[in-house]
Short mmCIF file of C-alpha atoms in Angstrom, two decimals:
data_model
loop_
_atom_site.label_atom_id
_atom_site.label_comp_id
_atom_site.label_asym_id
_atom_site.label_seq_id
_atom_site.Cartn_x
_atom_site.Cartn_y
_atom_site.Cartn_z
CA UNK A 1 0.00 0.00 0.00
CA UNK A 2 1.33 3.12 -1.32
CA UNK A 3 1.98 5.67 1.87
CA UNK A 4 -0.20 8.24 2.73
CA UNK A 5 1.28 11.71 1.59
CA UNK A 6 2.25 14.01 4.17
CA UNK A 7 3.87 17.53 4.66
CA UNK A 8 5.00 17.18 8.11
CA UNK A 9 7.14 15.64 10.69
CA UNK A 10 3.90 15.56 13.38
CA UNK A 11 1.56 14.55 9.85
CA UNK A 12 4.07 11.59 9.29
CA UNK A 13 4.40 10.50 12.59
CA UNK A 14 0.70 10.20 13.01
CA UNK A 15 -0.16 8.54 9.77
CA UNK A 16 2.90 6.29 9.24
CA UNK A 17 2.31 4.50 12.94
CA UNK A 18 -0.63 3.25 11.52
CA UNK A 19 1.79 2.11 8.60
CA UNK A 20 3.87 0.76 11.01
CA UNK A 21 1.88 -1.37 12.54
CA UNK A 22 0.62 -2.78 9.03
CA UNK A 23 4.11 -3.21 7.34
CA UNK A 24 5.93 -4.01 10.83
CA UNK A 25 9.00 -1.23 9.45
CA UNK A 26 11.72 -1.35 12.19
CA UNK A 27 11.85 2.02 12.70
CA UNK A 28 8.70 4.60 13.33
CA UNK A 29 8.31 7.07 10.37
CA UNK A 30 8.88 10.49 12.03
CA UNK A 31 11.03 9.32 15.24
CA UNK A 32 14.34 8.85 15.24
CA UNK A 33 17.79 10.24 13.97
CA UNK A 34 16.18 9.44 10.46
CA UNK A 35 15.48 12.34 7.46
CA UNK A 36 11.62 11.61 7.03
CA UNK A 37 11.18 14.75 5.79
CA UNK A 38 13.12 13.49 2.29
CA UNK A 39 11.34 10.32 2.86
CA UNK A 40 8.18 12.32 2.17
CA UNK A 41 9.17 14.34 -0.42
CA UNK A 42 10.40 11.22 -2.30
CA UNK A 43 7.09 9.54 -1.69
CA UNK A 44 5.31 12.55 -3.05
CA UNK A 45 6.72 11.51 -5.61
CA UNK A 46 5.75 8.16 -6.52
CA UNK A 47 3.06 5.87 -7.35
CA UNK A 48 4.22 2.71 -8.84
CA UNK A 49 1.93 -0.07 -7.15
CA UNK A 50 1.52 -2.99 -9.21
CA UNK A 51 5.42 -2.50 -10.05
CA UNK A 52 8.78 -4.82 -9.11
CA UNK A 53 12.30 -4.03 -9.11
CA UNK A 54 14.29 -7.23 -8.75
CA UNK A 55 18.03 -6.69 -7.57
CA UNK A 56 20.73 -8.95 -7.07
CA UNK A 57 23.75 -8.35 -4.96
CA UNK A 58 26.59 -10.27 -2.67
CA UNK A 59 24.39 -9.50 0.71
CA UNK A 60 23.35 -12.74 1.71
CA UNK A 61 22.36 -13.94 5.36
CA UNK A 62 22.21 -10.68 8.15
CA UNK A 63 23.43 -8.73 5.33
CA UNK A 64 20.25 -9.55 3.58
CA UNK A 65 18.24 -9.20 6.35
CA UNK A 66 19.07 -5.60 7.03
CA UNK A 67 19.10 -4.33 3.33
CA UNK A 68 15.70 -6.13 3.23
CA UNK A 69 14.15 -3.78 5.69
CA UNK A 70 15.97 -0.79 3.54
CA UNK A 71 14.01 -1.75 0.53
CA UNK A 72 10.80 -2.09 2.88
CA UNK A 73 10.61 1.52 3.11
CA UNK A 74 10.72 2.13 -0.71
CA UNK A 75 7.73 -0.30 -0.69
CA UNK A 76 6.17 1.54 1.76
CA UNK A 77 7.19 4.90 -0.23
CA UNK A 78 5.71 4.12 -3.70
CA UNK A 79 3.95 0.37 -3.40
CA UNK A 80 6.66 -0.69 -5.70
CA UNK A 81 7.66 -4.93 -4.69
CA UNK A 82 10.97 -4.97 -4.26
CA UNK A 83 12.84 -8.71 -5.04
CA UNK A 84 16.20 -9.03 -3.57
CA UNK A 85 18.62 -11.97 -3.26
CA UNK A 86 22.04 -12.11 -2.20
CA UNK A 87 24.14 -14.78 -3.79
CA UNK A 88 27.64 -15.91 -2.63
CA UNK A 89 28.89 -16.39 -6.28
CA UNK A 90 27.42 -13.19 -7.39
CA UNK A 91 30.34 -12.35 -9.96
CA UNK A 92 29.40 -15.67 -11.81
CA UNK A 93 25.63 -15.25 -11.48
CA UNK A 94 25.36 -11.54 -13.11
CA UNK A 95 27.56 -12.36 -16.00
CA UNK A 96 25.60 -15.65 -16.85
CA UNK A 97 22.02 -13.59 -16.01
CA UNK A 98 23.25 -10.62 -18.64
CA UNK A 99 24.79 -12.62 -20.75
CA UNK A 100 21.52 -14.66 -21.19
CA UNK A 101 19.43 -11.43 -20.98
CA UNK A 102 17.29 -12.69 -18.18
CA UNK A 103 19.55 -9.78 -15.32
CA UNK A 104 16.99 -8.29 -13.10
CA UNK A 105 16.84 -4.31 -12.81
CA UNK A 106 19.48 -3.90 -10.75
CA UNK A 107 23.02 -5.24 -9.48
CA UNK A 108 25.13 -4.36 -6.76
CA UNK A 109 28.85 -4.49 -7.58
CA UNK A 110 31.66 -5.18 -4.70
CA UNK A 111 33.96 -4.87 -7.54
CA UNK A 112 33.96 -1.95 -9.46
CA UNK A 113 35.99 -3.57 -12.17
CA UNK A 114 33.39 -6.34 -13.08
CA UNK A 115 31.17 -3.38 -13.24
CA UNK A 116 33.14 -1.41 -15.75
CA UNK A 117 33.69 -4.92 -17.97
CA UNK A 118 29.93 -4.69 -18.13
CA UNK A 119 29.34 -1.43 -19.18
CA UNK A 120 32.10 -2.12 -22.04
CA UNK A 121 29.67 -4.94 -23.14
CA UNK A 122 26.83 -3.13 -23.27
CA UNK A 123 25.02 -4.82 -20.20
CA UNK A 124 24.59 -1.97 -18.38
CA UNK A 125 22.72 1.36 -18.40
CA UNK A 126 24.32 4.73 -17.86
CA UNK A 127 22.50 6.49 -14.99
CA UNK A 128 20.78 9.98 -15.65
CA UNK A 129 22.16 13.51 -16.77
CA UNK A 130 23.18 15.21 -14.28
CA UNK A 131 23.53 11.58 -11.41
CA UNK A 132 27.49 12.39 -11.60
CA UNK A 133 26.86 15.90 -10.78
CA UNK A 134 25.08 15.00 -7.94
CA UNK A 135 27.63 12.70 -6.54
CA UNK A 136 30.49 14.68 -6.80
CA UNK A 137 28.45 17.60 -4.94
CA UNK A 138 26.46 14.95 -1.99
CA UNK A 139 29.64 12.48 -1.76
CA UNK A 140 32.69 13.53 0.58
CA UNK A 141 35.55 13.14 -1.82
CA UNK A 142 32.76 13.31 -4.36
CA UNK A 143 35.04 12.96 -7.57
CA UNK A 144 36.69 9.92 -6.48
CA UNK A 145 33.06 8.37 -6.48
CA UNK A 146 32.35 9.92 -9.58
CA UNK A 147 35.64 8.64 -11.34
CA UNK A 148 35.03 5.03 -9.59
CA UNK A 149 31.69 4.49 -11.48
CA UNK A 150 32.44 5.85 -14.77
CA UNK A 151 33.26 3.72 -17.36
CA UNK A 152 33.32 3.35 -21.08
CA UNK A 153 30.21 1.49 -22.98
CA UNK A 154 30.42 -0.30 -25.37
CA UNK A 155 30.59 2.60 -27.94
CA UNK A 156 33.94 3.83 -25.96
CA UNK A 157 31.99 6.95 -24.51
CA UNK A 158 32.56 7.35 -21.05
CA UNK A 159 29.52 7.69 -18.62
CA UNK A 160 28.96 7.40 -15.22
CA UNK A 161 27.20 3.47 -14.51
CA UNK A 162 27.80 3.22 -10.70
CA UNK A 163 26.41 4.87 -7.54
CA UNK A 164 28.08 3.84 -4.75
CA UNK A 165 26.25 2.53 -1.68
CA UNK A 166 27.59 0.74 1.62
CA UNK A 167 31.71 1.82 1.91
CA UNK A 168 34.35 -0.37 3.95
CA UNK A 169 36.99 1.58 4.94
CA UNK A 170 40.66 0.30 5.49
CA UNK A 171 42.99 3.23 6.43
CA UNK A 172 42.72 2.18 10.50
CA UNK A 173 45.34 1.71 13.14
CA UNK A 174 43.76 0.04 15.63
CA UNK A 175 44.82 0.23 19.38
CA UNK A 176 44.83 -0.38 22.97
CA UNK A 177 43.74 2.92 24.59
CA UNK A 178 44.64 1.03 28.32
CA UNK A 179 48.47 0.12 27.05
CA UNK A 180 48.63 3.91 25.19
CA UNK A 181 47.10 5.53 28.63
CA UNK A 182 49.95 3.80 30.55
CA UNK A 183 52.67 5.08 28.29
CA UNK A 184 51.45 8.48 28.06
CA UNK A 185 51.14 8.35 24.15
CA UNK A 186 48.66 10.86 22.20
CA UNK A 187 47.14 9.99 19.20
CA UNK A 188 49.85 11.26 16.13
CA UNK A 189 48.00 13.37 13.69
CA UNK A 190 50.30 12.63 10.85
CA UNK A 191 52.36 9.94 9.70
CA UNK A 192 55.75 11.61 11.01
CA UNK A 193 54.35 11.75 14.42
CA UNK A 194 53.17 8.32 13.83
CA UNK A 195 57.01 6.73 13.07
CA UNK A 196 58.17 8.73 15.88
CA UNK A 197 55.88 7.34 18.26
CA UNK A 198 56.58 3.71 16.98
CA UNK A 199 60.19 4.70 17.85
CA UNK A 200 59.60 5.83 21.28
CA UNK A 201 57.47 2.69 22.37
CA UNK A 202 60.65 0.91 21.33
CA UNK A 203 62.96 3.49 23.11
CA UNK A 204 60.27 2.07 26.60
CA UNK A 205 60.85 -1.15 26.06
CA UNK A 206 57.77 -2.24 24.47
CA UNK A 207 56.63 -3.34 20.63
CA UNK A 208 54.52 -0.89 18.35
CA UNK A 209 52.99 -3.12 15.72
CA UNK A 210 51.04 -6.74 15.13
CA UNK A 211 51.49 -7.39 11.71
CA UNK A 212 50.48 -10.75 9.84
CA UNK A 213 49.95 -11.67 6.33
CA UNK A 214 48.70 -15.10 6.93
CA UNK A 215 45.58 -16.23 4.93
CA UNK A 216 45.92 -18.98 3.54
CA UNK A 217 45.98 -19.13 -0.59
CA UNK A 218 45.65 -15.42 -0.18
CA UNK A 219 48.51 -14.38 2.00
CA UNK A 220 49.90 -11.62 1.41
CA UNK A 221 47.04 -9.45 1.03
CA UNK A 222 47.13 -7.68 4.28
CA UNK A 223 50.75 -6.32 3.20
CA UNK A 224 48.98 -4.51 -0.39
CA UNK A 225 46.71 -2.85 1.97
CA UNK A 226 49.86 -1.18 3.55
CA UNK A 227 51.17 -0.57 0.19
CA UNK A 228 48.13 0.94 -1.06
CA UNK A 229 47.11 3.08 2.07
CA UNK A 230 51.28 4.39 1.57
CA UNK A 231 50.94 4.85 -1.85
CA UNK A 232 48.54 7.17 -1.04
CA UNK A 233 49.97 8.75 1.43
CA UNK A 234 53.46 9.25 -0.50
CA UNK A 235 52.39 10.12 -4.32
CA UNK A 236 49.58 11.75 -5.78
CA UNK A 237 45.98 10.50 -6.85
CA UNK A 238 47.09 10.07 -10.64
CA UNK A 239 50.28 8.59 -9.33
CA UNK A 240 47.90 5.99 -8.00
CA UNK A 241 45.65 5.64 -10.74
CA UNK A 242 48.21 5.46 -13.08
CA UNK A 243 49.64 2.70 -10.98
CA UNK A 244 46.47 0.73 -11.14
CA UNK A 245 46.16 0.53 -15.01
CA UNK A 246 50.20 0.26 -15.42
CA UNK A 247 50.70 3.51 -16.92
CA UNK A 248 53.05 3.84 -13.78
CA UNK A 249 54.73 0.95 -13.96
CA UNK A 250 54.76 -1.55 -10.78
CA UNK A 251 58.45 -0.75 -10.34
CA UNK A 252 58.88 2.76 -10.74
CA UNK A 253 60.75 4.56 -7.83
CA UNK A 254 57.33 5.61 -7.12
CA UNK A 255 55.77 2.14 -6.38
CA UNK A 256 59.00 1.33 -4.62
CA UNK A 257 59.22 4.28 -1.56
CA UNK A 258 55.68 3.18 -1.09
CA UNK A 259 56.97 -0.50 -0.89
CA UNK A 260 59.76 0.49 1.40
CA UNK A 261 57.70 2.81 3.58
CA UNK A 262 55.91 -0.77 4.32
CA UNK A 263 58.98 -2.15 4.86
CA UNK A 264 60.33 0.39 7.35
CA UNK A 265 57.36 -0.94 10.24
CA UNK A 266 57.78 -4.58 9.12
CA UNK A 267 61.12 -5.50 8.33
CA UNK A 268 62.44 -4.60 11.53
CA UNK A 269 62.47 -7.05 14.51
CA UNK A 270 62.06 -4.55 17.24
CA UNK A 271 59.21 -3.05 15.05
CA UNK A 272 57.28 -5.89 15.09
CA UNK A 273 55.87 -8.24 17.78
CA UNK A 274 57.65 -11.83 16.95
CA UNK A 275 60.24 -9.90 15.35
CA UNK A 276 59.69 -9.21 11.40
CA UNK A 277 60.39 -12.95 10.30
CA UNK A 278 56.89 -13.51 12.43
CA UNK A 279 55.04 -11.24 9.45
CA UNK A 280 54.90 -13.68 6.89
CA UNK A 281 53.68 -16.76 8.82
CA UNK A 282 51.36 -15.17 11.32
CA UNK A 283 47.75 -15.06 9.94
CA UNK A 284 45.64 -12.20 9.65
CA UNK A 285 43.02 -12.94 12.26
CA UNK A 286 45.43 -13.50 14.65
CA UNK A 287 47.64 -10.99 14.13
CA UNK A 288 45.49 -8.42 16.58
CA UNK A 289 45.52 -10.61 19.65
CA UNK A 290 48.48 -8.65 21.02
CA UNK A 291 46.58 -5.58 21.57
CA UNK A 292 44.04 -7.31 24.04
CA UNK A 293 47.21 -9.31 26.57
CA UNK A 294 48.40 -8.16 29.67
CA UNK A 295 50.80 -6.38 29.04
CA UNK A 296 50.41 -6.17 25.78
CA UNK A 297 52.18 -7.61 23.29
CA UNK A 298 52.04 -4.98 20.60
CA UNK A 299 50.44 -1.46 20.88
CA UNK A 300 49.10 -0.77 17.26
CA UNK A 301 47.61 -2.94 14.19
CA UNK A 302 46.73 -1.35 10.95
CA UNK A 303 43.16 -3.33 9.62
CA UNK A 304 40.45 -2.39 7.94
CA UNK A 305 36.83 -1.58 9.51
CA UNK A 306 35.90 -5.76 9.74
CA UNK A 307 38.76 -7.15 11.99
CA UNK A 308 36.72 -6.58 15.17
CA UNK A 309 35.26 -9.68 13.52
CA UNK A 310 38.32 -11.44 15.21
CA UNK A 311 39.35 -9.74 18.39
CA UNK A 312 38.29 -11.95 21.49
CA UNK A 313 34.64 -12.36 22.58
CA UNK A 314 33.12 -9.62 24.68
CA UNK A 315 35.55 -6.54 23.46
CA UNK A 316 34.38 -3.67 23.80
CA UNK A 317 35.14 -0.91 21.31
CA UNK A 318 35.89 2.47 22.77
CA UNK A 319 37.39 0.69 26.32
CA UNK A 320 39.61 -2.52 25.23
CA UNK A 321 40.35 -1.18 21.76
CA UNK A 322 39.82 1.99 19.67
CA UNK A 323 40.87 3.49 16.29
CA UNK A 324 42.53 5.92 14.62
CA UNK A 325 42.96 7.40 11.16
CA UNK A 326 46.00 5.94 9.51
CA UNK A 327 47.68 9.58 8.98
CA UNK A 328 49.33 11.27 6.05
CA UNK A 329 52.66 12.77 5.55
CA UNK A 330 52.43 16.48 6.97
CA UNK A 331 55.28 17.17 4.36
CA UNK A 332 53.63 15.64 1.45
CA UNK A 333 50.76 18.05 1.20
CA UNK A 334 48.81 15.32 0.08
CA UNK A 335 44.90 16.11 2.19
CA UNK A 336 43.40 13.08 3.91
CA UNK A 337 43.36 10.52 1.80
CA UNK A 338 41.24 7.16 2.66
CA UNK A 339 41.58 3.70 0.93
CA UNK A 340 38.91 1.23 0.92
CA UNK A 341 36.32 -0.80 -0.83
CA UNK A 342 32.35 -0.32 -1.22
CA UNK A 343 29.34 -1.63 -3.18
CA UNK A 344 27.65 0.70 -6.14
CA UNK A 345 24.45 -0.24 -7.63
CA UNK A 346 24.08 -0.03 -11.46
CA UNK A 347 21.27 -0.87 -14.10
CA UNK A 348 21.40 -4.01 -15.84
CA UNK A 349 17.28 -3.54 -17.19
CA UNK A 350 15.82 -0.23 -17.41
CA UNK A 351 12.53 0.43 -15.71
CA UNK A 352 10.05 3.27 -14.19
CA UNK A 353 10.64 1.60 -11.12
CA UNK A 354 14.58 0.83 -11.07
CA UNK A 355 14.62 4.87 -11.85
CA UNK A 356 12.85 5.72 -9.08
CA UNK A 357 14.82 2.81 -6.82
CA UNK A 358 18.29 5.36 -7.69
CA UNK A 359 16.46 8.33 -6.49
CA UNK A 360 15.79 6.47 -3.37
CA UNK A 361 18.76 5.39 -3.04
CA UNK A 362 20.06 8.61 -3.10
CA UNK A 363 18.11 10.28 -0.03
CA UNK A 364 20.05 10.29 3.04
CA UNK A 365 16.98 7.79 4.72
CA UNK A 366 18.26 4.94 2.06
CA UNK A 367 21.49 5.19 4.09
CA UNK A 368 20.52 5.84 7.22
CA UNK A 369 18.28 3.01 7.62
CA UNK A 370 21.04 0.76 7.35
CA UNK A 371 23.48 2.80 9.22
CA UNK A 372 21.22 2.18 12.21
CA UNK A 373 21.18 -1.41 12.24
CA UNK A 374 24.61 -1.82 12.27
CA UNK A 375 27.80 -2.70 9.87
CA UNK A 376 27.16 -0.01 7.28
CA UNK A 377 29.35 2.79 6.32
CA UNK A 378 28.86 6.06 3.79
CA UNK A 379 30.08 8.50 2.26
CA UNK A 380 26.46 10.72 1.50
CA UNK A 381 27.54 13.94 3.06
CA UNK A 382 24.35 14.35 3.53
CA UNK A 383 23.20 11.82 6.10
CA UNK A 384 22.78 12.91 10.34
CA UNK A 385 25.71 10.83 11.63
CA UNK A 386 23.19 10.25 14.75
CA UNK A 387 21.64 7.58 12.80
CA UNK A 388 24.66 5.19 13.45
CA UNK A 389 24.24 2.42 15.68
CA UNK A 390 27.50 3.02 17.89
CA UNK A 391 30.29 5.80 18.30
CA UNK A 392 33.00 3.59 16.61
CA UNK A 393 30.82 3.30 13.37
CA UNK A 394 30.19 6.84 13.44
CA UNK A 395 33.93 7.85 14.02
CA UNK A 396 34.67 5.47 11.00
CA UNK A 397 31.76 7.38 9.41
CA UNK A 398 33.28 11.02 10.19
CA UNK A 399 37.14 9.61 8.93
CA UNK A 400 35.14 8.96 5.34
CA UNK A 401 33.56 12.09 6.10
CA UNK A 402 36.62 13.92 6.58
CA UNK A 403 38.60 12.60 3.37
CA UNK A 404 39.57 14.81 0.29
CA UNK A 405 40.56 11.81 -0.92
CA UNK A 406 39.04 8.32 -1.75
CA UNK A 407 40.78 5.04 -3.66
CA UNK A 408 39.37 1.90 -4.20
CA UNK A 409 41.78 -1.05 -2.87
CA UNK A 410 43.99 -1.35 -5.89
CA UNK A 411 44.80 -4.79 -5.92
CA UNK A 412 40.82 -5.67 -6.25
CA UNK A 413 40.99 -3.05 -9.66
CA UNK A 414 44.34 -4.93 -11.05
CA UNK A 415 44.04 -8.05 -13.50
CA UNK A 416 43.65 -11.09 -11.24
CA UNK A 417 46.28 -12.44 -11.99
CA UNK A 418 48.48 -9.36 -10.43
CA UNK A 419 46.24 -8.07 -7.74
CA UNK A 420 45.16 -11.60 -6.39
CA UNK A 421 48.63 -13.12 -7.46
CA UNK A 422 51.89 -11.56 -8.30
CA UNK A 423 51.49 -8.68 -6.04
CA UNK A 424 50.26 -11.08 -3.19
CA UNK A 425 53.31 -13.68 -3.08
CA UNK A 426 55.47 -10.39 -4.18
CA UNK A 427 54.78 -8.50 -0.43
CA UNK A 428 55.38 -12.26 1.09
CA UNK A 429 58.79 -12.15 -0.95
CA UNK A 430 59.71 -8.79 0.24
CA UNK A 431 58.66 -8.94 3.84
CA UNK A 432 61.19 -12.25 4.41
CA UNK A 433 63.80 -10.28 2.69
CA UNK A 434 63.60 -9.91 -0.45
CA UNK A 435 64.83 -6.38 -2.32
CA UNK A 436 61.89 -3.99 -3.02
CA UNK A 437 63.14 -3.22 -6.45
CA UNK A 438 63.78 -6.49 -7.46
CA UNK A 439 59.85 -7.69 -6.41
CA UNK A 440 58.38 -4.59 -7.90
CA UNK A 441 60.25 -5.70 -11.09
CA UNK A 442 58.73 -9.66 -11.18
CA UNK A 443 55.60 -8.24 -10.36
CA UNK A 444 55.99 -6.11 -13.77
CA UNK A 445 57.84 -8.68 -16.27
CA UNK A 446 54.10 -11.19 -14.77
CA UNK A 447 52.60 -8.00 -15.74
CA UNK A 448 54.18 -7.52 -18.65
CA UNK A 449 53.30 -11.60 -19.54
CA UNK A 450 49.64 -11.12 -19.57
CA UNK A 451 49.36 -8.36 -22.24
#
């Protein structure tokens, strides 16, 4: 049933309880940290009962669930059906769906290359004039959005396909505000600050970092997070785009101070808890468990947003273990650059309703209704950071806030066979002691190899 419409907060909250009650919506239209006054201008907006927008996405299980409830309120909105499912093999699935021409309206991408291979096939619709306009004004870093969901079609014009949705971030130092209240260290605001303080926990007698690359098939990964989050940090946004289509190749001097900054926290033993031969072999989700013994066995671990997945049972955030912004070069002059990974939505089958689905999805209550149950980041500038379910999602929310400056994790936009490969076994290489030049040049001859 199509909501009632209404001009006012008290109007909404009247009406929509009795919508509540019918359509059992988590959250009470007109209470709450929630922007129901866009909600009702965007149902004003729409009748489409009788409609369906079918999506498919990589959300499956609680992930599901909560995006669910999202998509409950566009129901409510315009009495539009909404058909999502979440699929674990959801690169196979969309290609196979397209391919076949039986995709629904929508996909949601985790990769923004598979996206762009798409588009270059002519499987995907650009979104409307003026979308990228609108994203590079209501984004934080707005043109890094913009540039991340443009890509060619399959006539070679450029146009933007992707509007980015749910954002992970990975440029974190996680810590253990007990062992840094003990010390008597502050938080460093840039990366100078932030070798000098590794120094002087070494000059006390304890160990800075946890560091492990350990995963299995995929170790090494952790290590082209550092590289990436550096790269940033030490060249310039082309520099880095450059370096993730090869037009700055893998072993330019560039790529290699970024490899060596890594090295300077990992290759040395009193650096590193276990010493740095302990990097290689120690696996990821351990890694942390030195910030959370007494005493501790390490003071700092650089992760991205989901390794609280991993840290012992009954942690609490903000008391056993906080966060900080993995800082920038004061020097460089380089902003605040973040690096991470995030999920756009694009059209793989045009309809009335799939329009109106991207409008919705760009009012600060498609965000925010996620935000408050939990596990969602974003970087709509536009969104009341009150709607966030804790204080360490919303201080992860204000560091994407904050950034003047967002990449996409490079190795996920590289050709598999570098960025899930030669670049992985290439950190493992360099962390046991191999030279930085000399991996940065086999990563580019495997490079070279797949042309």
């Amino acid at each position: 049933m199509k909501q009632t419409l209404m001009t006012g907060v008290a109007l909404a909250a009247l009406t929509a309880g009795v919508a509540h009650a019918e359509s059992h919506l988590p959250f009470t239209p007109g209470e709450g940290a929630f922007d129901w006054d866009g909600y009702n201008t965007f149902a004003d907006a729409y009748e489409l009962s009788g409609q369906t927008v079918e999506i498919t996405g990589p959300w499956t299980g609680n992930e599901k669930e909560k995006v669910d409830k999202v998509f409950d309120y566009f129901t409510e909105a315009t009495g539009a059906t909404v058909n999502y499912s979440g699929s674990d093999s959801f690169e196979q699935d969309i290609v196979i769906s397209t391919r076949a021409g039986s995709a629904p309206n929508l996909a949601v991408f985790p990769q923004p290359g598979l996206a762009a291979d798409l588009a270059s096939q002519g499987m995907l619709t650009p979104l409307a004039d003026g979308t990228a306009e609108w994203v590079a004004e209501n984004f934080a870093a707005g043109p890094s959005w913009v540039d991340l969901g443009t890509y060619a079609g399959k006539d070679g014009t450029d146009a933007l396909y992707g509007l980015f949705y749910r954002v992970d971030l990975k440029s974190l130092v996680w810590y253990s505000p007990i062992a840094f209240d003990e010390g008597g260290y502050d938080i460093p605001e840039t990366m100078e600050e932030l070798k000098e303080l590794t120094q002087q926990i070494v000059d006390d007698g304890g160990t800075p970092w946890c560091i492990g690359l350990g995963s299995g098939a995929a170790t090494g990964w952790p290590a082209t997070d550092w590289v990436e989050d550096l790269m940033l940090r030490t060249q310039t946004p082309a520099d880095y785009d450059a370096w993730v289509t090869n037009d700055l190749k893998f072993n330019d001097p560039k790529v290699i101070e970024a490899v060596e900054e890594f090295g300077w926290f990992a290759r040395n033993d009193e650096f590193v808890n276990g010493g740095a031969s302990a990097v290689a072999t120690t696996d990821f989700r351990d890694s942390p468990a030195g910030l959370f013994t007494i005493p501790a066995e390490c003071y700092m671990h650089r992760q991205a947003s989901f390794i609280p997945a991993f840290f012992p049972e009954g942690t609490k955030a903000g008391e056993d273990v906080d966060f900080f912004y993995f800082p920038a070069y004061a020097e460089k002059d380089l902003g605040k650059p973040v690096l991470g990974a995030g999920t756009l939505f694009a059209i793989t089958k045009p309809s009335e309703a799939t329009t109106a689905m991207i409008e919705f999805l760009k009012t600060p209550i498609a965000h925010e209704l996620w935000m408050a149950q939990g596990g969602f980041l974003t970087a709509h500038a536009g969104v009341n950071p009150d709607a966030y379910a804790d204080d360490s999602q919303r201080a992860q929310g204000a560091i994407l806030g904050n950034a003047t400056t967002f990449r996409f994790d490079a190795s996920d936009l590289m050709p598999s066979e570098i960025g899930a490969g030669a670049f992985w076994s290439g950190m493992v290489d360099y962390t046991t002691g191999s030279d930085a030049a000399d991996v940065a040049t086999e990563i580019q001859s495997r490079w070279d190899a797949i042309r």
